[in-house]
Every structure is written in structure tokens, then in C-alpha cells.
Short mmCIF file of C-alpha atoms in Angstrom, two decimals:
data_model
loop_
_atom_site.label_atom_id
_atom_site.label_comp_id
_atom_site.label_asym_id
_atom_site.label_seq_id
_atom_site.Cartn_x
_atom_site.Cartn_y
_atom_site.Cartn_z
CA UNK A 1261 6.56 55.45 16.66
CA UNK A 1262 4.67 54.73 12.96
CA UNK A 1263 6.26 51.00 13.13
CA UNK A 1264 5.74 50.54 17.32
CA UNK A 1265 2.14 51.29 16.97
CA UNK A 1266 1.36 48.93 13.72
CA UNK A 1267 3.42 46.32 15.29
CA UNK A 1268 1.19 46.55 18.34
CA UNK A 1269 -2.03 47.12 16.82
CA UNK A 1270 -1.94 45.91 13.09
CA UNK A 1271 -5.27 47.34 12.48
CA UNK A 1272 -4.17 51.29 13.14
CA UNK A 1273 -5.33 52.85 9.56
CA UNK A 1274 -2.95 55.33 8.12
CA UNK A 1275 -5.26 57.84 9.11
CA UNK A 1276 -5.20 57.11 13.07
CA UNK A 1277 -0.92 57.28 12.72
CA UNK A 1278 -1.65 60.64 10.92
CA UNK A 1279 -3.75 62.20 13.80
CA UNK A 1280 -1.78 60.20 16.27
CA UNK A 1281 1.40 62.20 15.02
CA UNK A 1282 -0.60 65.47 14.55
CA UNK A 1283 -1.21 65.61 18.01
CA UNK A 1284 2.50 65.04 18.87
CA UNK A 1285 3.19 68.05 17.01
CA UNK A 1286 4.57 66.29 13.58
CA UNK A 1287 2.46 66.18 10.53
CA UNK A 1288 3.12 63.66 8.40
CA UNK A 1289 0.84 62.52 5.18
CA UNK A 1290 -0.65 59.04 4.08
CA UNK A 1291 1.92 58.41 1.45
CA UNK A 1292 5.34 59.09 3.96
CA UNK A 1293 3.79 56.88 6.70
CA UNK A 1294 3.19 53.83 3.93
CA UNK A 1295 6.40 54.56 2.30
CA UNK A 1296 8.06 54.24 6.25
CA UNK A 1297 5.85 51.27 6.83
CA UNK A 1298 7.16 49.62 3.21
CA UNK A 1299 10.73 49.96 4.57
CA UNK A 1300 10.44 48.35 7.90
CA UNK A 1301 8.93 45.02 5.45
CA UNK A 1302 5.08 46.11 6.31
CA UNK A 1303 2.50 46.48 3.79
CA UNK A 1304 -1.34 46.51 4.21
CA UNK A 1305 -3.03 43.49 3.52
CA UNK A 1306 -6.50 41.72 3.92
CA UNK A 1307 -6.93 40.17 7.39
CA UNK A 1308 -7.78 36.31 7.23
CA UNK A 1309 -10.71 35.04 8.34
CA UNK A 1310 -10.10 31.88 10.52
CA UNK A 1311 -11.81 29.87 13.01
CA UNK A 1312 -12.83 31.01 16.29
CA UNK A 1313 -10.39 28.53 18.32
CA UNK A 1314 -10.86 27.72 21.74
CA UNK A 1315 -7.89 25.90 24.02
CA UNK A 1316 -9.71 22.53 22.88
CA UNK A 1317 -9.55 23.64 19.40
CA UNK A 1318 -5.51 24.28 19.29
CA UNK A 1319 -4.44 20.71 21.26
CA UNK A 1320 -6.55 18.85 19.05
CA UNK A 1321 -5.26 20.46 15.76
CA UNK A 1322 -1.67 20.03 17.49
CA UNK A 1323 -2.70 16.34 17.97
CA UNK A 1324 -3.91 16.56 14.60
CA UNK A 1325 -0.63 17.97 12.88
CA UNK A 1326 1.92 15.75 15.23
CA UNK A 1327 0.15 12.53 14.44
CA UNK A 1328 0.39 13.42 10.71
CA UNK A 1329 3.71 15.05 10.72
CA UNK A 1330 5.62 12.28 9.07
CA UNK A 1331 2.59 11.24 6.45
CA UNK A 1332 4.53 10.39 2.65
CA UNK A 1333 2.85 12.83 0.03
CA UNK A 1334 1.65 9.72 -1.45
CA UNK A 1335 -0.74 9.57 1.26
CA UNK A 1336 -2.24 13.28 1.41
CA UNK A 1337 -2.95 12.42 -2.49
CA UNK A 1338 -4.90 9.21 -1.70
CA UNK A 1339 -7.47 11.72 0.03
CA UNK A 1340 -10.36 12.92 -1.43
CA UNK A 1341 -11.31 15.94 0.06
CA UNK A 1342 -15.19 17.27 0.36
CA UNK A 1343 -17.20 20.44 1.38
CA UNK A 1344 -20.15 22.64 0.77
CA UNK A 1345 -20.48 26.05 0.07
CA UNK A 1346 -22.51 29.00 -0.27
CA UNK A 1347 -21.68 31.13 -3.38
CA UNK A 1348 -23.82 34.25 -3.55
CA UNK A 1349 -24.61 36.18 -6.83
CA UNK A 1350 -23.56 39.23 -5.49
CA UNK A 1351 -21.01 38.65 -3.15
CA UNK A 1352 -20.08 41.26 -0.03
CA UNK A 1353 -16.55 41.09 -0.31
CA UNK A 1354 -16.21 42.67 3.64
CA UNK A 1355 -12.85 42.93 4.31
CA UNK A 1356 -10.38 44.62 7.37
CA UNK A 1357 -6.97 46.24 6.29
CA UNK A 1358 -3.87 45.33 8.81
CA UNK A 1359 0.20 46.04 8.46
CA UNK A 1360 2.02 42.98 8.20
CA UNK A 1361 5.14 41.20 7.55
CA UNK A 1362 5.49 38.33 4.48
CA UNK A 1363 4.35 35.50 5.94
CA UNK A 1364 2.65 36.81 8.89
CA UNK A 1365 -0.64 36.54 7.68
CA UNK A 1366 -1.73 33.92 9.96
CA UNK A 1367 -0.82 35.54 13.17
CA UNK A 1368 -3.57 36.19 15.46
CA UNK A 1369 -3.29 39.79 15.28
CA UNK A 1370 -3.75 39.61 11.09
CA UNK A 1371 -6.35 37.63 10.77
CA UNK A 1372 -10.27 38.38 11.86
CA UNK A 1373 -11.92 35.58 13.81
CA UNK A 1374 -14.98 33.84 12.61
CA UNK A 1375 -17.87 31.08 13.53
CA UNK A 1376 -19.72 28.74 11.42
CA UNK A 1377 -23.16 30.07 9.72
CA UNK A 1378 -22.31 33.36 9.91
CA UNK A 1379 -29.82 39.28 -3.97
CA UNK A 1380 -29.66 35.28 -3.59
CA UNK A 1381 -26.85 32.42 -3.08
CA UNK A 1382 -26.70 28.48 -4.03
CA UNK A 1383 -25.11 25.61 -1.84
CA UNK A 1384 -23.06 23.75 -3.08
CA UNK A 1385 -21.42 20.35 -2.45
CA UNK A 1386 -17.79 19.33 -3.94
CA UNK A 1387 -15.44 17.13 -3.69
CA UNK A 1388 -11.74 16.77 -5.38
CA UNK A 1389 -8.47 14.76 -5.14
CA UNK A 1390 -4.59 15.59 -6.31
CA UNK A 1391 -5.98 13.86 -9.22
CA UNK A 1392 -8.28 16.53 -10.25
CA UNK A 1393 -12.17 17.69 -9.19
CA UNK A 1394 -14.75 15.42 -8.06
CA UNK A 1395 -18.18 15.81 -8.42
CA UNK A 1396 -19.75 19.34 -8.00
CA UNK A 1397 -23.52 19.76 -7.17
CA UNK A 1398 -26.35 22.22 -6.36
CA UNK A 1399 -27.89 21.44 -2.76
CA UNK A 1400 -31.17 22.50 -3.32
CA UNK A 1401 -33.16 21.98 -0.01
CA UNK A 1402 -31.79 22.07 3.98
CA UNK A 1403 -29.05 19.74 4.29
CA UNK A 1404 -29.87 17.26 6.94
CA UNK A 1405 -28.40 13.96 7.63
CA UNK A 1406 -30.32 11.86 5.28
CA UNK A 1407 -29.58 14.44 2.32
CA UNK A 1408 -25.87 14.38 3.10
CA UNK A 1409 -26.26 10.42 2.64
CA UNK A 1410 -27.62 10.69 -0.38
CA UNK A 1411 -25.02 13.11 -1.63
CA UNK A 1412 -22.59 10.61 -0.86
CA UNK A 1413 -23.95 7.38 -2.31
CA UNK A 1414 -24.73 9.68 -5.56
CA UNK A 1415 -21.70 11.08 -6.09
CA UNK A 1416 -18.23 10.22 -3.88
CA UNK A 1417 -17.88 6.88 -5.41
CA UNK A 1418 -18.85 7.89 -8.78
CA UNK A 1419 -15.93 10.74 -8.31
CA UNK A 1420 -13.72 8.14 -6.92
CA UNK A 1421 -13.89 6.01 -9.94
CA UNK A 1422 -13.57 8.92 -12.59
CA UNK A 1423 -10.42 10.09 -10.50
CA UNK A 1424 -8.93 6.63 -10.31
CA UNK A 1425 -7.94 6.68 -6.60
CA UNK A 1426 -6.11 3.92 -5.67
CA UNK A 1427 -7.24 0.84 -3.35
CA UNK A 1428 -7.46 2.21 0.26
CA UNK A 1429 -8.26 5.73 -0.62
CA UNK A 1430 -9.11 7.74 2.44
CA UNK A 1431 -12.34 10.19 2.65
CA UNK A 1432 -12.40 13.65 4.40
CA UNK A 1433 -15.48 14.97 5.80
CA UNK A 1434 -15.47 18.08 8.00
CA UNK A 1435 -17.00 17.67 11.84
CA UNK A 1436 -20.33 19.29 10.65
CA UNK A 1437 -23.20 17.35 12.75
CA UNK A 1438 -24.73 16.05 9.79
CA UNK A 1439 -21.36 14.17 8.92
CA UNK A 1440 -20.48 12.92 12.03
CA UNK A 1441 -24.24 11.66 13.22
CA UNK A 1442 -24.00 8.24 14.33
CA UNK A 1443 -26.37 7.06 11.10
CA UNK A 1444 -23.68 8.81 8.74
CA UNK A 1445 -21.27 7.23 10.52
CA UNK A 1446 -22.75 3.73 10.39
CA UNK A 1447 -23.48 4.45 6.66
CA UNK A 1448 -19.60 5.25 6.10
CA UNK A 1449 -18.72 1.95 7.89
CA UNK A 1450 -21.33 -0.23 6.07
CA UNK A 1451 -19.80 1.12 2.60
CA UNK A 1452 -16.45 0.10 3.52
CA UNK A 1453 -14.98 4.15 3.68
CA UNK A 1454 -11.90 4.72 5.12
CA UNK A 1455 -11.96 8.11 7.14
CA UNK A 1456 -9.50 10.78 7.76
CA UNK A 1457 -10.74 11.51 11.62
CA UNK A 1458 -10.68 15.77 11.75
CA UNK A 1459 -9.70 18.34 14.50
CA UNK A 1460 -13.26 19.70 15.31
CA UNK A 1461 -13.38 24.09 14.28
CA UNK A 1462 -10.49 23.16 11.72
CA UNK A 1463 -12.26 24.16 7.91
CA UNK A 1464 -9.15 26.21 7.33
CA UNK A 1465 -6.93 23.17 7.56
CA UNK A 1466 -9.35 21.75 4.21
CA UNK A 1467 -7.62 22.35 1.10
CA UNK A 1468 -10.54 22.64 -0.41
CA UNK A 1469 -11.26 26.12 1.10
CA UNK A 1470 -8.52 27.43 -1.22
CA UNK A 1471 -10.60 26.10 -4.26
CA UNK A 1472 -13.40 27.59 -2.51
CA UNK A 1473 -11.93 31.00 -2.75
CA UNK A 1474 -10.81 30.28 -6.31
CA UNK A 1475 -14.26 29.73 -7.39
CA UNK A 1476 -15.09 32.84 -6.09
CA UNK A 1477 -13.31 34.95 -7.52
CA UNK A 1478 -13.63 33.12 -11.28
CA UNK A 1479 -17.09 33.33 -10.28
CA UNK A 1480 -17.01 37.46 -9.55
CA UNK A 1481 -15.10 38.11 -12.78
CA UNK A 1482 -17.96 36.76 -15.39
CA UNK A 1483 -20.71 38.30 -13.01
CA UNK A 1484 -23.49 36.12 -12.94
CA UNK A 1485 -26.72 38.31 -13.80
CA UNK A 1486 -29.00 35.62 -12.16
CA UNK A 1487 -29.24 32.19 -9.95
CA UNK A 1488 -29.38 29.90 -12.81
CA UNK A 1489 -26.25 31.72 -14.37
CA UNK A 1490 -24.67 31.30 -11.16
CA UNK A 1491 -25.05 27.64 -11.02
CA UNK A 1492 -23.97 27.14 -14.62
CA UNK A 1493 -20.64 29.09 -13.88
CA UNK A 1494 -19.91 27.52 -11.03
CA UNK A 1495 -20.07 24.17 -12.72
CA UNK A 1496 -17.92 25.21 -15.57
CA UNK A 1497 -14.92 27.34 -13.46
CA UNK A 1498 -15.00 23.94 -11.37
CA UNK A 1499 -14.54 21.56 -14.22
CA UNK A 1500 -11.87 24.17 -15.42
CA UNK A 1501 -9.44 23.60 -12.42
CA UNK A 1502 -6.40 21.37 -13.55
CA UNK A 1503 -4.84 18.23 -11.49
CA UNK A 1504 -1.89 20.34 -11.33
CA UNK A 1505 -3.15 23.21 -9.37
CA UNK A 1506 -5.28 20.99 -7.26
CA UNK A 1507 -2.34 18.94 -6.36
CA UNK A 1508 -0.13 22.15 -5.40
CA UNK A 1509 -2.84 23.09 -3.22
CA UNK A 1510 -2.79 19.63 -1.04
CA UNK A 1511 1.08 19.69 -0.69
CA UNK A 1512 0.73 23.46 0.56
CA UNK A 1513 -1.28 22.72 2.89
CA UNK A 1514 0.47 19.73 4.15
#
């Protein structure tokens, strides 16, 4: 019954199988119901936040993944990848427990679904290759279009040319409106950028997310007391990434 009921709802708490079994005249405690849990290969984890996908959303990131299926590694580390972010000084870490198998984590029933937009924070804007991190910066106004032009001319070729990426590197924006606004677009084309087109809803198919969540957690540990601490610390556990790890985290993903 304990592994039926996990394996149809993954988010039953040890304390709903408890009662559950209570009232079917067997009393069980915490501990025996994780230990029986642990033996069937299910352990409680974090459920992963991912994208809100709609039918649109999966056949384009199936498009997406077929049309790309083949690509050498060479090519995924001719990309430089590119985000923002909002770090917060003091981070809610909200999180939902659920009983899962290894490597299940991404199954629909493990993960909690998300949208876009959703004491103090910075935004950031970053960029990195296989080669190592790009350029790292503190937005310090609303991002609109214009801004996010700026950003660009300011820093992706600079962090092109300290990351010696070959001739024909390939830029990744995300489908934010600000990137894909037919000025930004013109702008790209005017400078000559090559651009990896992206399934629209798809920021957890971004490497960079993982470096996101890095950052994070470096962040948490030295517990920034104040924004400008904050900002300083995020600059230095950036710089602090190595090619190697940055590199793993491409070929993962693809």
C-alpha cells in the first residue's frame, strides 16, 4: 500500500501514509515507512521547478531537440550562453518534498510547475562559454529593450574575445520580449551575430540555469549581510567557476 500510494501521488508526506495506515487498523511509524520506501529505490527529494508547458511548448522543444540531435560537441562549445538573474540577500529557499526513483526527477509528477516573474535582491546579467565565464554584471534599472542592447554591445563581444571563441561562434538568448523585439533583432543582424533560434518557455533547457543555482548556493554559504556585499560575492563566486565545470555542464545538458 506505502509504495502504491507514493507511486501514485509522490507528494503523500510520511505523515499522510501514517494516518492513512492508522485508519486501516496498522500503525506503523515515520522511520519503518522511509526505511520500506528506501527498499522499493524511493527516497524523498526536492521537487524541480520547471516550466509551465503547454502542447505548443513540448512540439517545439521536440522540434528543438530532433533538429539538434546529431550536433558534434564541438558545436554546443562554440555557444556562448546568456541570462539574467535575480539573486536575493536572503533567499526563501521554498521547497516541496516527493518520493522518487534515481533519475526520475524530471517526471511530471516530481517536479512543481512554474511561470516567468514569479530584505532586497540584484539582477544580474551573465554570460559564459565551455571556455569559461563571460562577463557578469549588475542590472541596475528595468530592463527594457534598449538596456538589453546596451548590455550586449558592452559586454558579449568583449566576453567573446577574452574567451577566444572561434570564427562563427553562435549566441544564445532566451525568448524574453526584450531579446526577441524586432530592434534587438535588427541590432543582432547588423553586428553580424549568429543565433541559436530557442523553443519559447524552455529556460530549463539553458545551461546556464545550473550555474545559476551554483551561484546560489556559493552565494548562501558566505551570507551576504547587505546589497553591496551581495554584488561583490556574486562577482567573485562567478569569476571562481573553472572551464572545466562549465564545460561538464554544456555536455550534460546536451
Amino acid at each position: 500500500m506505502i509504495t502504491r500510494t507514493v507511486s501514485k501521488n509522490p507528494r503523500t508526506t510520511r505523515g499522510d501514509l501514517v494516518n492513512d495506515l492508522q485508519r486501516a487498523g496498522t500503525k506503523v511509524t515515520k522511520a519503518t515507512i522511509s526505511n520500506t520506501l528506501r527498499h522499493q529505490g524511493l527516497k524523498s527529494c526536492s521537487a524541480r521547478r520547471v516550466p509551465l508547458l503547454k502542447p505548443v511548448h513540448v512540439q517545439a522543444r521536440l522540434k528543438f531537440a530532433r533538429e539538434h540531435l546529431d550536433d558534434p560537441e564541438e558545436d554546443w562549445e562554440n555557444v556562448i550562453w546568456s541570462d539574467q538573474i535575480k539573486i536575493e540577500l536572503f533567499g526563501k529557499n521554498s521547497t516541496r518534498r516527493v518520493w522518487r526513483r534515481k533519475n526520475a526527477e524530471l517526471h511530471p509528477k516530481n517536479t512543481i510547475p512554474t511561470v516567468k516573474h514569479g530584505g532586497g535582491n540584484i539582477m544580474l546579467w551573465g554570460c559564459f562559454s565551455a571556455k569559461g565565464p563571460g562577463r557578469l554584471i549588475r542590472v541596475k534599472e528595468r530592463m527594457n529593450g534598449a538596456m538589453y542592447r546596451e548590455i550586449l554591445s558592452d559586454n558579449l563581444l568583449p566576453s567573446a574575445k577574452a574567451l577566444k571563441m572561434k570564427c562563427g561562434w553562435v549566441f544564445q538568448p532566451d525568448n524574453d520580449p526584450k531579446h526577441t523585439a524586432r530592434a534587438t533583432k535588427e541590432w543582432l543582424r547588423k553586428k553580424h551575430f549568429k543565433v541559436l533560434e530557442w523553443p519559447s518557455q524552455s529556460p530549463d533547457l539553458n545551461p546556464i540555469e545550473n550555474l545559476w543555482r551554483e551561484l546560489k548556493v556559493c552565494v548562501a554559504q558566505r551570507q551576504p549581510q547587505n546589497i553591496t556585499a551581495l554584488e561583490e560575492i556574486c562577482m567573485e563566486e562567478w569569476a571562481k567557476i573553472p572551464a572545466t565545470v562549465l564545460k561538464i555542464d554544456i555536455v550534460i545538458n546536451f
